C-alpha cells in the first residue's frame, strides 16, 4: 500500500492532489487522505461543533437542529429536526437519523477527529460559533464528544442520569437507580434513552470511550 501511495504521489499528482494533504508534523511527513482539504474541514467542523446545529450536550445529533425551524422541503414532503420519536409512524415510529444521538455515528466521529488531530497536530484549530468559547483543536473536539456520550450514563449535579429521563423508578428508587439500560439511541436535546433498551451491540461502546478518554493518567 505504501509503495503504491508513493507511486501515485510522485507520478499521478493530478489524481491524488485533491484528496491527499501532505504536511510535516513533529518532524515526520504525514499524508492525510480526505475528501475535503484543511480549509473545507474547518468550515465543516464549525457546523459540527455548533450547539444550534449538530453539537448536542449528549453527543452528535443525527440531523442539524437548524432544521427544527427550517425543515427541508422537496415536492410535497419535508424533513425536520426530530430529536426523539418520529411524528409519523414510518419505519415503526422512530425518527432514525432525523435528530437523535446514536452511539455508532458519534463514536466514528470521535475516532476520525482523534486520528485527524494526531495528523494535523495542536496548531489546527476550529473557531467556536459560540461567543466567548475559545477555538477547539481536533483532539479537544474528540474528547468533547466522547465526554458527552459518557455523560448520558453518569449522574448530574442533582443525582439524575440523563438516560433515565422522566422514569422516576430508575432515577430515584435505590433498587433500580443503578441498573443501567443500553438504549438504541438517545434524545438529541435531553439524552433520554429511546428505542430498544438492550442495544449493547453499539451503545456498549461507552465502555471503550471510558477506557480511552477517562482511563488512568488521562
PDB file of N, CA, C and O in Angstrom, residues 94-173:
ATOM      1  N   UNK A  94     -39.749   5.419  14.968  1.00  0.00           N
ATOM      2  CA  UNK A  94     -38.578   6.133  15.478  1.00  0.00           C
ATOM      3  C   UNK A  94     -38.063   7.061  14.389  1.00  0.00           C
ATOM      4  O   UNK A  94     -38.283   6.850  13.202  1.00  0.00           O
ATOM      5  N   UNK A  95     -37.397   8.115  14.812  1.00  0.00           N
ATOM      6  CA  UNK A  95     -37.008   9.158  13.866  1.00  0.00           C
ATOM      7  C   UNK A  95     -35.655   8.881  13.218  1.00  0.00           C
ATOM      8  O   UNK A  95     -35.137   9.714  12.487  1.00  0.00           O
ATOM      9  N   UNK A  96     -35.096   7.707  13.496  1.00  0.00           N
ATOM     10  CA  UNK A  96     -33.851   7.295  12.860  1.00  0.00           C
ATOM     11  C   UNK A  96     -32.810   8.404  12.837  1.00  0.00           C
ATOM     12  O   UNK A  96     -32.345   8.833  13.885  1.00  0.00           O
ATOM     13  N   UNK A  97     -32.495   8.920  11.670  1.00  0.00           N
ATOM     14  CA  UNK A  97     -31.378   9.870  11.559  1.00  0.00           C
ATOM     15  C   UNK A  97     -31.863  11.307  11.467  1.00  0.00           C
ATOM     16  O   UNK A  97     -31.182  12.157  10.924  1.00  0.00           O
ATOM     17  N   UNK A  98     -33.028  11.612  12.010  1.00  0.00           N
ATOM     18  CA  UNK A  98     -33.568  12.963  11.906  1.00  0.00           C
ATOM     19  C   UNK A  98     -33.391  13.767  13.184  1.00  0.00           C
ATOM     20  O   UNK A  98     -34.138  14.719  13.416  1.00  0.00           O
ATOM     21  N   UNK A  99     -32.434  13.414  14.005  1.00  0.00           N
ATOM     22  CA  UNK A  99     -32.202  14.234  15.180  1.00  0.00           C
ATOM     23  C   UNK A  99     -31.598  13.561  16.390  1.00  0.00           C
ATOM     24  O   UNK A  99     -30.772  14.163  17.085  1.00  0.00           O
ATOM     25  N   UNK A 100     -31.971  12.316  16.723  1.00  0.00           N
ATOM     26  CA  UNK A 100     -31.414  11.703  17.931  1.00  0.00           C
ATOM     27  C   UNK A 100     -29.903  11.500  17.871  1.00  0.00           C
ATOM     28  O   UNK A 100     -29.291  11.570  16.812  1.00  0.00           O
ATOM     29  N   UNK A 101     -29.338  11.239  19.039  1.00  0.00           N
ATOM     30  CA  UNK A 101     -27.915  10.896  19.154  1.00  0.00           C
ATOM     31  C   UNK A 101     -27.795   9.379  19.075  1.00  0.00           C
ATOM     32  O   UNK A 101     -28.496   8.656  19.781  1.00  0.00           O
ATOM     33  N   UNK A 102     -26.911   8.910  18.204  1.00  0.00           N
ATOM     34  CA  UNK A 102     -26.640   7.491  18.052  1.00  0.00           C
ATOM     35  C   UNK A 102     -25.186   7.225  18.415  1.00  0.00           C
ATOM     36  O   UNK A 102     -24.287   7.948  17.985  1.00  0.00           O
ATOM     37  N   UNK A 103     -24.938   6.191  19.165  1.00  0.00           N
ATOM     38  CA  UNK A 103     -23.568   5.880  19.584  1.00  0.00           C
ATOM     39  C   UNK A 103     -22.635   5.568  18.420  1.00  0.00           C
ATOM     40  O   UNK A 103     -21.506   6.052  18.396  1.00  0.00           O
ATOM     41  N   UNK A 104     -23.029   4.747  17.443  1.00  0.00           N
ATOM     42  CA  UNK A 104     -22.055   4.397  16.396  1.00  0.00           C
ATOM     43  C   UNK A 104     -21.573   5.593  15.593  1.00  0.00           C
ATOM     44  O   UNK A 104     -20.381   5.690  15.280  1.00  0.00           O
ATOM     45  N   UNK A 105     -22.476   6.517  15.245  1.00  0.00           N
ATOM     46  CA  UNK A 105     -22.047   7.663  14.432  1.00  0.00           C
ATOM     47  C   UNK A 105     -21.195   8.631  15.244  1.00  0.00           C
ATOM     48  O   UNK A 105     -20.196   9.159  14.740  1.00  0.00           O
ATOM     49  N   UNK A 106     -21.571   8.875  16.496  1.00  0.00           N
ATOM     50  CA  UNK A 106     -20.751   9.760  17.316  1.00  0.00           C
ATOM     51  C   UNK A 106     -19.397   9.132  17.593  1.00  0.00           C
ATOM     52  O   UNK A 106     -18.364   9.806  17.579  1.00  0.00           O
ATOM     53  N   UNK A 107     -19.386   7.817  17.825  1.00  0.00           N
ATOM     54  CA  UNK A 107     -18.119   7.123  18.068  1.00  0.00           C
ATOM     55  C   UNK A 107     -17.201   7.223  16.855  1.00  0.00           C
ATOM     56  O   UNK A 107     -15.993   7.458  16.985  1.00  0.00           O
ATOM     57  N   UNK A 108     -17.767   7.053  15.651  1.00  0.00           N
ATOM     58  CA  UNK A 108     -16.952   7.172  14.442  1.00  0.00           C
ATOM     59  C   UNK A 108     -16.416   8.592  14.278  1.00  0.00           C
ATOM     60  O   UNK A 108     -15.290   8.787  13.820  1.00  0.00           O
ATOM     61  N   UNK A 109     -17.225   9.579  14.662  1.00  0.00           N
ATOM     62  CA  UNK A 109     -16.748  10.965  14.615  1.00  0.00           C
ATOM     63  C   UNK A 109     -15.600  11.164  15.601  1.00  0.00           C
ATOM     64  O   UNK A 109     -14.591  11.806  15.279  1.00  0.00           O
ATOM     65  N   UNK A 110     -15.724  10.613  16.803  1.00  0.00           N
ATOM     66  CA  UNK A 110     -14.656  10.717  17.806  1.00  0.00           C
ATOM     67  C   UNK A 110     -13.361  10.119  17.268  1.00  0.00           C
ATOM     68  O   UNK A 110     -12.280  10.719  17.373  1.00  0.00           O
ATOM     69  N   UNK A 111     -13.451   8.930  16.684  1.00  0.00           N
ATOM     70  CA  UNK A 111     -12.262   8.264  16.161  1.00  0.00           C
ATOM     71  C   UNK A 111     -11.649   9.038  14.994  1.00  0.00           C
ATOM     72  O   UNK A 111     -10.425   9.161  14.881  1.00  0.00           O
ATOM     73  N   UNK A 112     -12.497   9.568  14.095  1.00  0.00           N
ATOM     74  CA  UNK A 112     -11.983  10.341  12.962  1.00  0.00           C
ATOM     75  C   UNK A 112     -11.285  11.606  13.447  1.00  0.00           C
ATOM     76  O   UNK A 112     -10.194  11.958  12.968  1.00  0.00           O
ATOM     77  N   UNK A 113     -11.882  12.300  14.407  1.00  0.00           N
ATOM     78  CA  UNK A 113     -11.277  13.519  14.944  1.00  0.00           C
ATOM     79  C   UNK A 113      -9.963  13.213  15.650  1.00  0.00           C
ATOM     80  O   UNK A 113      -8.994  13.974  15.551  1.00  0.00           O
ATOM     81  N   UNK A 114      -9.933  12.090  16.370  1.00  0.00           N
ATOM     82  CA  UNK A 114      -8.707  11.706  17.074  1.00  0.00           C
ATOM     83  C   UNK A 114      -7.570  11.467  16.084  1.00  0.00           C
ATOM     84  O   UNK A 114      -6.442  11.931  16.293  1.00  0.00           O
ATOM     85  N   UNK A 115      -7.859  10.748  15.000  1.00  0.00           N
ATOM     86  CA  UNK A 115      -6.829  10.451  14.006  1.00  0.00           C
ATOM     87  C   UNK A 115      -6.396  11.702  13.251  1.00  0.00           C
ATOM     88  O   UNK A 115      -5.207  11.916  12.997  1.00  0.00           O
ATOM     89  N   UNK A 116      -7.371  12.537  12.883  1.00  0.00           N
ATOM     90  CA  UNK A 116      -7.034  13.777  12.193  1.00  0.00           C
ATOM     91  C   UNK A 116      -6.256  14.722  13.102  1.00  0.00           C
ATOM     92  O   UNK A 116      -5.343  15.423  12.660  1.00  0.00           O
ATOM     93  N   UNK A 117      -6.617  14.726  14.387  1.00  0.00           N
ATOM     94  CA  UNK A 117      -5.900  15.563  15.338  1.00  0.00           C
ATOM     95  C   UNK A 117      -4.455  15.131  15.486  1.00  0.00           C
ATOM     96  O   UNK A 117      -3.554  15.969  15.635  1.00  0.00           O
ATOM     97  N   UNK A 118      -4.220  13.820  15.433  1.00  0.00           N
ATOM     98  CA  UNK A 118      -2.847  13.311  15.508  1.00  0.00           C
ATOM     99  C   UNK A 118      -2.064  13.722  14.275  1.00  0.00           C
ATOM    100  O   UNK A 118      -0.869  14.035  14.343  1.00  0.00           O
ATOM    101  N   UNK A 119      -2.727  13.737  13.115  1.00  0.00           N
ATOM    102  CA  UNK A 119      -2.055  14.095  11.862  1.00  0.00           C
ATOM    103  C   UNK A 119      -1.789  15.596  11.771  1.00  0.00           C
ATOM    104  O   UNK A 119      -0.675  16.032  11.471  1.00  0.00           O
ATOM    105  N   UNK A 120      -2.811  16.406  12.047  1.00  0.00           N
ATOM    106  CA  UNK A 120      -2.682  17.852  11.885  1.00  0.00           C
ATOM    107  C   UNK A 120      -1.984  18.530  13.065  1.00  0.00           C
ATOM    108  O   UNK A 120      -1.427  19.618  12.917  1.00  0.00           O
ATOM    109  N   UNK A 121      -2.059  17.904  14.231  1.00  0.00           N
ATOM    110  CA  UNK A 121      -1.381  18.473  15.397  1.00  0.00           C
ATOM    111  C   UNK A 121      -2.194  19.546  16.092  1.00  0.00           C
ATOM    112  O   UNK A 121      -3.262  19.950  15.622  1.00  0.00           O
ATOM    113  N   UNK A 122      -1.683  20.060  17.212  1.00  0.00           N
ATOM    114  CA  UNK A 122      -2.441  21.008  18.039  1.00  0.00           C
ATOM    115  C   UNK A 122      -2.585  22.398  17.428  1.00  0.00           C
ATOM    116  O   UNK A 122      -3.372  23.209  17.917  1.00  0.00           O
ATOM    117  N   UNK A 123      -1.852  22.694  16.365  1.00  0.00           N
ATOM    118  CA  UNK A 123      -1.968  24.023  15.749  1.00  0.00           C
ATOM    119  C   UNK A 123      -3.203  24.154  14.868  1.00  0.00           C
ATOM    120  O   UNK A 123      -3.610  25.254  14.528  1.00  0.00           O
ATOM    121  N   UNK A 124      -3.788  23.019  14.494  1.00  0.00           N
ATOM    122  CA  UNK A 124      -5.004  23.043  13.692  1.00  0.00           C
ATOM    123  C   UNK A 124      -6.191  23.176  14.643  1.00  0.00           C
ATOM    124  O   UNK A 124      -6.474  22.275  15.431  1.00  0.00           O
ATOM    125  N   UNK A 125      -6.882  24.297  14.589  1.00  0.00           N
ATOM    126  CA  UNK A 125      -7.997  24.556  15.499  1.00  0.00           C
ATOM    127  C   UNK A 125      -9.202  25.066  14.720  1.00  0.00           C
ATOM    128  O   UNK A 125      -9.077  25.620  13.626  1.00  0.00           O
ATOM    129  N   UNK A 126     -10.367  24.860  15.313  1.00  0.00           N
ATOM    130  CA  UNK A 126     -11.627  25.272  14.701  1.00  0.00           C
ATOM    131  C   UNK A 126     -12.247  26.355  15.572  1.00  0.00           C
ATOM    132  O   UNK A 126     -12.339  26.210  16.794  1.00  0.00           O
ATOM    133  N   UNK A 127     -12.666  27.446  14.943  1.00  0.00           N
ATOM    134  CA  UNK A 127     -13.308  28.525  15.677  1.00  0.00           C
ATOM    135  C   UNK A 127     -14.661  28.057  16.199  1.00  0.00           C
ATOM    136  O   UNK A 127     -15.441  27.427  15.481  1.00  0.00           O
ATOM    137  N   UNK A 128     -14.945  28.365  17.460  1.00  0.00           N
ATOM    138  CA  UNK A 128     -16.243  28.014  18.017  1.00  0.00           C
ATOM    139  C   UNK A 128     -17.284  29.039  17.580  1.00  0.00           C
ATOM    140  O   UNK A 128     -17.034  30.241  17.613  1.00  0.00           O
ATOM    141  N   UNK A 129     -18.467  28.581  17.180  1.00  0.00           N
ATOM    142  CA  UNK A 129     -19.531  29.516  16.807  1.00  0.00           C
ATOM    143  C   UNK A 129     -20.209  30.158  18.004  1.00  0.00           C
ATOM    144  O   UNK A 129     -21.064  31.028  17.845  1.00  0.00           O
ATOM    145  N   UNK A 130     -19.829  29.708  19.216  1.00  0.00           N
ATOM    146  CA  UNK A 130     -20.428  30.241  20.443  1.00  0.00           C
ATOM    147  C   UNK A 130     -19.575  31.397  20.959  1.00  0.00           C
ATOM    148  O   UNK A 130     -18.364  31.240  21.160  1.00  0.00           O
ATOM    149  N   UNK A 131     -20.185  32.539  21.151  1.00  0.00           N
ATOM    150  CA  UNK A 131     -19.467  33.709  21.631  1.00  0.00           C
ATOM    151  C   UNK A 131     -18.805  33.421  22.971  1.00  0.00           C
ATOM    152  O   UNK A 131     -19.437  32.887  23.894  1.00  0.00           O
ATOM    153  N   UNK A 132     -17.519  33.741  23.083  1.00  0.00           N
ATOM    154  CA  UNK A 132     -16.791  33.545  24.335  1.00  0.00           C
ATOM    155  C   UNK A 132     -16.088  32.217  24.439  1.00  0.00           C
ATOM    156  O   UNK A 132     -15.222  32.040  25.302  1.00  0.00           O
ATOM    157  N   UNK A 133     -16.433  31.235  23.599  1.00  0.00           N
ATOM    158  CA  UNK A 133     -15.737  29.954  23.606  1.00  0.00           C
ATOM    159  C   UNK A 133     -14.455  30.062  22.787  1.00  0.00           C
ATOM    160  O   UNK A 133     -14.464  30.612  21.686  1.00  0.00           O
ATOM    161  N   UNK A 134     -13.342  29.522  23.277  1.00  0.00           N
ATOM    162  CA  UNK A 134     -12.087  29.583  22.531  1.00  0.00           C
ATOM    163  C   UNK A 134     -12.090  28.600  21.367  1.00  0.00           C
ATOM    164  O   UNK A 134     -12.925  27.692  21.319  1.00  0.00           O
ATOM    165  N   UNK A 135     -11.165  28.772  20.423  1.00  0.00           N
ATOM    166  CA  UNK A 135     -11.027  27.777  19.348  1.00  0.00           C
ATOM    167  C   UNK A 135     -10.740  26.404  19.949  1.00  0.00           C
ATOM    168  O   UNK A 135     -10.166  26.285  21.031  1.00  0.00           O
ATOM    169  N   UNK A 136     -11.146  25.358  19.254  1.00  0.00           N
ATOM    170  CA  UNK A 136     -11.008  23.998  19.760  1.00  0.00           C
ATOM    171  C   UNK A 136     -10.164  23.183  18.794  1.00  0.00           C
ATOM    172  O   UNK A 136     -10.337  23.256  17.579  1.00  0.00           O
ATOM    173  N   UNK A 137      -9.200  22.434  19.327  1.00  0.00           N
ATOM    174  CA  UNK A 137      -8.398  21.544  18.493  1.00  0.00           C
ATOM    175  C   UNK A 137      -9.218  20.294  18.173  1.00  0.00           C
ATOM    176  O   UNK A 137     -10.249  20.018  18.803  1.00  0.00           O
ATOM    177  N   UNK A 138      -8.746  19.510  17.215  1.00  0.00           N
ATOM    178  CA  UNK A 138      -9.480  18.308  16.835  1.00  0.00           C
ATOM    179  C   UNK A 138      -9.498  17.293  17.969  1.00  0.00           C
ATOM    180  O   UNK A 138     -10.496  16.602  18.185  1.00  0.00           O
ATOM    181  N   UNK A 139      -8.401  17.212  18.719  1.00  0.00           N
ATOM    182  CA  UNK A 139      -8.359  16.283  19.841  1.00  0.00           C
ATOM    183  C   UNK A 139      -9.321  16.729  20.945  1.00  0.00           C
ATOM    184  O   UNK A 139      -9.997  15.906  21.577  1.00  0.00           O
ATOM    185  N   UNK A 140      -9.403  18.038  21.170  1.00  0.00           N
ATOM    186  CA  UNK A 140     -10.345  18.554  22.164  1.00  0.00           C
ATOM    187  C   UNK A 140     -11.784  18.310  21.730  1.00  0.00           C
ATOM    188  O   UNK A 140     -12.650  18.009  22.555  1.00  0.00           O
ATOM    189  N   UNK A 141     -12.042  18.423  20.434  1.00  0.00           N
ATOM    190  CA  UNK A 141     -13.375  18.155  19.927  1.00  0.00           C
ATOM    191  C   UNK A 141     -13.723  16.681  20.093  1.00  0.00           C
ATOM    192  O   UNK A 141     -14.846  16.331  20.485  1.00  0.00           O
ATOM    193  N   UNK A 142     -12.770  15.799  19.824  1.00  0.00           N
ATOM    194  CA  UNK A 142     -12.992  14.363  20.012  1.00  0.00           C
ATOM    195  C   UNK A 142     -13.309  14.058  21.468  1.00  0.00           C
ATOM    196  O   UNK A 142     -14.261  13.327  21.773  1.00  0.00           O
ATOM    197  N   UNK A 143     -12.512  14.634  22.365  1.00  0.00           N
ATOM    198  CA  UNK A 143     -12.764  14.432  23.795  1.00  0.00           C
ATOM    199  C   UNK A 143     -14.125  14.995  24.196  1.00  0.00           C
ATOM    200  O   UNK A 143     -14.850  14.399  25.001  1.00  0.00           O
ATOM    201  N   UNK A 144     -14.493  16.134  23.618  1.00  0.00           N
ATOM    202  CA  UNK A 144     -15.780  16.744  23.937  1.00  0.00           C
ATOM    203  C   UNK A 144     -16.948  15.834  23.590  1.00  0.00           C
ATOM    204  O   UNK A 144     -17.881  15.677  24.386  1.00  0.00           O
ATOM    205  N   UNK A 145     -16.901  15.222  22.417  1.00  0.00           N
ATOM    206  CA  UNK A 145     -17.981  14.320  22.034  1.00  0.00           C
ATOM    207  C   UNK A 145     -17.942  13.029  22.850  1.00  0.00           C
ATOM    208  O   UNK A 145     -18.991  12.482  23.205  1.00  0.00           O
ATOM    209  N   UNK A 146     -16.747  12.534  23.156  1.00  0.00           N
ATOM    210  CA  UNK A 146     -16.640  11.338  23.989  1.00  0.00           C
ATOM    211  C   UNK A 146     -17.230  11.599  25.377  1.00  0.00           C
ATOM    212  O   UNK A 146     -17.999  10.782  25.907  1.00  0.00           O
ATOM    213  N   UNK A 147     -16.888  12.740  25.962  1.00  0.00           N
ATOM    214  CA  UNK A 147     -17.422  13.083  27.283  1.00  0.00           C
ATOM    215  C   UNK A 147     -18.939  13.216  27.255  1.00  0.00           C
ATOM    216  O   UNK A 147     -19.621  12.873  28.222  1.00  0.00           O
ATOM    217  N   UNK A 148     -19.468  13.708  26.155  1.00  0.00           N
ATOM    218  CA  UNK A 148     -20.919  13.870  26.058  1.00  0.00           C
ATOM    219  C   UNK A 148     -21.633  12.521  26.016  1.00  0.00           C
ATOM    220  O   UNK A 148     -22.705  12.374  26.623  1.00  0.00           O
ATOM    221  N   UNK A 149     -21.064  11.550  25.328  1.00  0.00           N
ATOM    222  CA  UNK A 149     -21.669  10.218  25.329  1.00  0.00           C
ATOM    223  C   UNK A 149     -21.590   9.580  26.710  1.00  0.00           C
ATOM    224  O   UNK A 149     -22.547   8.950  27.172  1.00  0.00           O
ATOM    225  N   UNK A 150     -20.459   9.741  27.371  1.00  0.00           N
ATOM    226  CA  UNK A 150     -20.309   9.192  28.726  1.00  0.00           C
ATOM    227  C   UNK A 150     -21.298   9.855  29.678  1.00  0.00           C
ATOM    228  O   UNK A 150     -21.878   9.202  30.555  1.00  0.00           O
ATOM    229  N   UNK A 151     -21.527  11.144  29.479  1.00  0.00           N
ATOM    230  CA  UNK A 151     -22.423  11.923  30.348  1.00  0.00           C
ATOM    231  C   UNK A 151     -23.844  11.372  30.338  1.00  0.00           C
ATOM    232  O   UNK A 151     -24.597  11.559  31.305  1.00  0.00           O
ATOM    233  N   UNK A 152     -24.237  10.710  29.274  1.00  0.00           N
ATOM    234  CA  UNK A 152     -25.581  10.125  29.214  1.00  0.00           C
ATOM    235  C   UNK A 152     -25.804   9.159  30.365  1.00  0.00           C
ATOM    236  O   UNK A 152     -26.905   9.050  30.903  1.00  0.00           O
ATOM    237  N   UNK A 153     -24.744   8.469  30.798  1.00  0.00           N
ATOM    238  CA  UNK A 153     -24.860   7.416  31.812  1.00  0.00           C
ATOM    239  C   UNK A 153     -24.546   7.889  33.229  1.00  0.00           C
ATOM    240  O   UNK A 153     -24.891   7.218  34.192  1.00  0.00           O
ATOM    241  N   UNK A 154     -23.865   9.009  33.368  1.00  0.00           N
ATOM    242  CA  UNK A 154     -23.437   9.445  34.700  1.00  0.00           C
ATOM    243  C   UNK A 154     -24.460  10.392  35.327  1.00  0.00           C
ATOM    244  O   UNK A 154     -25.250  11.023  34.630  1.00  0.00           O
ATOM    245  N   UNK A 155     -24.421  10.486  36.635  1.00  0.00           N
ATOM    246  CA  UNK A 155     -25.355  11.368  37.346  1.00  0.00           C
ATOM    247  C   UNK A 155     -24.918  12.832  37.211  1.00  0.00           C
ATOM    248  O   UNK A 155     -23.737  13.144  37.266  1.00  0.00           O
ATOM    249  N   UNK A 156     -25.911  13.698  37.070  1.00  0.00           N
ATOM    250  CA  UNK A 156     -25.615  15.125  37.031  1.00  0.00           C
ATOM    251  C   UNK A 156     -25.557  15.682  38.450  1.00  0.00           C
ATOM    252  O   UNK A 156     -25.564  14.914  39.429  1.00  0.00           O
ATOM    253  N   UNK A 157     -25.516  16.985  38.590  1.00  0.00           N
ATOM    254  CA  UNK A 157     -25.397  17.607  39.915  1.00  0.00           C
ATOM    255  C   UNK A 157     -26.591  17.327  40.805  1.00  0.00           C
ATOM    256  O   UNK A 157     -26.500  17.416  42.025  1.00  0.00           O
ATOM    257  N   UNK A 158     -27.730  16.985  40.210  1.00  0.00           N
ATOM    258  CA  UNK A 158     -28.920  16.677  41.008  1.00  0.00           C
ATOM    259  C   UNK A 158     -29.054  15.192  41.289  1.00  0.00           C
ATOM    260  O   UNK A 158     -30.009  14.758  41.933  1.00  0.00           O
ATOM    261  N   UNK A 159     -28.098  14.385  40.797  1.00  0.00           N
ATOM    262  CA  UNK A 159     -28.132  12.953  41.019  1.00  0.00           C
ATOM    263  C   UNK A 159     -28.924  12.180  39.983  1.00  0.00           C
ATOM    264  O   UNK A 159     -29.129  10.966  40.129  1.00  0.00           O
ATOM    265  N   UNK A 160     -29.357  12.845  38.916  1.00  0.00           N
ATOM    266  CA  UNK A 160     -30.161  12.193  37.895  1.00  0.00           C
ATOM    267  C   UNK A 160     -29.306  11.841  36.669  1.00  0.00           C
ATOM    268  O   UNK A 160     -28.426  12.599  36.287  1.00  0.00           O
ATOM    269  N   UNK A 161     -29.588  10.694  36.098  1.00  0.00           N
ATOM    270  CA  UNK A 161     -28.891  10.263  34.885  1.00  0.00           C
ATOM    271  C   UNK A 161     -29.734  10.664  33.673  1.00  0.00           C
ATOM    272  O   UNK A 161     -30.921  10.320  33.596  1.00  0.00           O
ATOM    273  N   UNK A 162     -29.149  11.353  32.697  1.00  0.00           N
ATOM    274  CA  UNK A 162     -29.929  11.763  31.527  1.00  0.00           C
ATOM    275  C   UNK A 162     -30.648  10.610  30.835  1.00  0.00           C
ATOM    276  O   UNK A 162     -31.793  10.755  30.404  1.00  0.00           O
ATOM    277  N   UNK A 163     -30.005   9.457  30.732  1.00  0.00           N
ATOM    278  CA  UNK A 163     -30.576   8.335  30.005  1.00  0.00           C
ATOM    279  C   UNK A 163     -31.877   7.828  30.610  1.00  0.00           C
ATOM    280  O   UNK A 163     -32.707   7.230  29.924  1.00  0.00           O
ATOM    281  N   UNK A 164     -32.101   8.031  31.939  1.00  0.00           N
ATOM    282  CA  UNK A 164     -33.335   7.574  32.585  1.00  0.00           C
ATOM    283  C   UNK A 164     -34.504   8.515  32.323  1.00  0.00           C
ATOM    284  O   UNK A 164     -35.660   8.138  32.567  1.00  0.00           O
ATOM    285  N   UNK A 165     -34.211   9.741  31.878  1.00  0.00           N
ATOM    286  CA  UNK A 165     -35.282  10.681  31.565  1.00  0.00           C
ATOM    287  C   UNK A 165     -36.263  10.874  32.702  1.00  0.00           C
ATOM    288  O   UNK A 165     -35.871  11.099  33.843  1.00  0.00           O
ATOM    289  N   UNK A 166     -37.558  10.763  32.375  1.00  0.00           N
ATOM    290  CA  UNK A 166     -38.594  11.016  33.383  1.00  0.00           C
ATOM    291  C   UNK A 166     -39.033   9.751  34.118  1.00  0.00           C
ATOM    292  O   UNK A 166     -40.015   9.770  34.848  1.00  0.00           O
ATOM    293  N   UNK A 167     -38.304   8.632  33.964  1.00  0.00           N
ATOM    294  CA  UNK A 167     -38.657   7.403  34.665  1.00  0.00           C
ATOM    295  C   UNK A 167     -38.219   7.497  36.126  1.00  0.00           C
ATOM    296  O   UNK A 167     -37.057   7.285  36.457  1.00  0.00           O
ATOM    297  N   UNK A 168     -39.170   7.817  37.000  1.00  0.00           N
ATOM    298  CA  UNK A 168     -38.864   8.041  38.407  1.00  0.00           C
ATOM    299  C   UNK A 168     -38.244   6.845  39.100  1.00  0.00           C
ATOM    300  O   UNK A 168     -37.340   6.980  39.922  1.00  0.00           O
ATOM    301  N   UNK A 169     -38.724   5.637  38.795  1.00  0.00           N
ATOM    302  CA  UNK A 169     -38.197   4.444  39.461  1.00  0.00           C
ATOM    303  C   UNK A 169     -36.709   4.274  39.176  1.00  0.00           C
ATOM    304  O   UNK A 169     -35.924   3.938  40.069  1.00  0.00           O
ATOM    305  N   UNK A 170     -36.306   4.498  37.922  1.00  0.00           N
ATOM    306  CA  UNK A 170     -34.899   4.357  37.568  1.00  0.00           C
ATOM    307  C   UNK A 170     -34.049   5.523  38.077  1.00  0.00           C
ATOM    308  O   UNK A 170     -32.850   5.384  38.266  1.00  0.00           O
ATOM    309  N   UNK A 171     -34.676   6.668  38.299  1.00  0.00           N
ATOM    310  CA  UNK A 171     -33.927   7.822  38.801  1.00  0.00           C
ATOM    311  C   UNK A 171     -33.766   7.793  40.313  1.00  0.00           C
ATOM    312  O   UNK A 171     -32.705   8.168  40.839  1.00  0.00           O
ATOM    313  N   UNK A 172     -34.811   7.366  41.031  1.00  0.00           N
ATOM    314  CA  UNK A 172     -34.839   7.571  42.481  1.00  0.00           C
ATOM    315  C   UNK A 172     -34.860   6.298  43.324  1.00  0.00           C
ATOM    316  O   UNK A 172     -34.366   6.298  44.452  1.00  0.00           O
ATOM    317  N   UNK A 173     -35.432   5.227  42.825  1.00  0.00           N
ATOM    318  CA  UNK A 173     -35.563   4.015  43.624  1.00  0.00           C
ATOM    319  C   UNK A 173     -34.182   3.394  43.857  1.00  0.00           C
ATOM    320  O   UNK A 173     -33.465   3.087  42.907  1.00  0.00           O
TER     321      UNK A 173
END
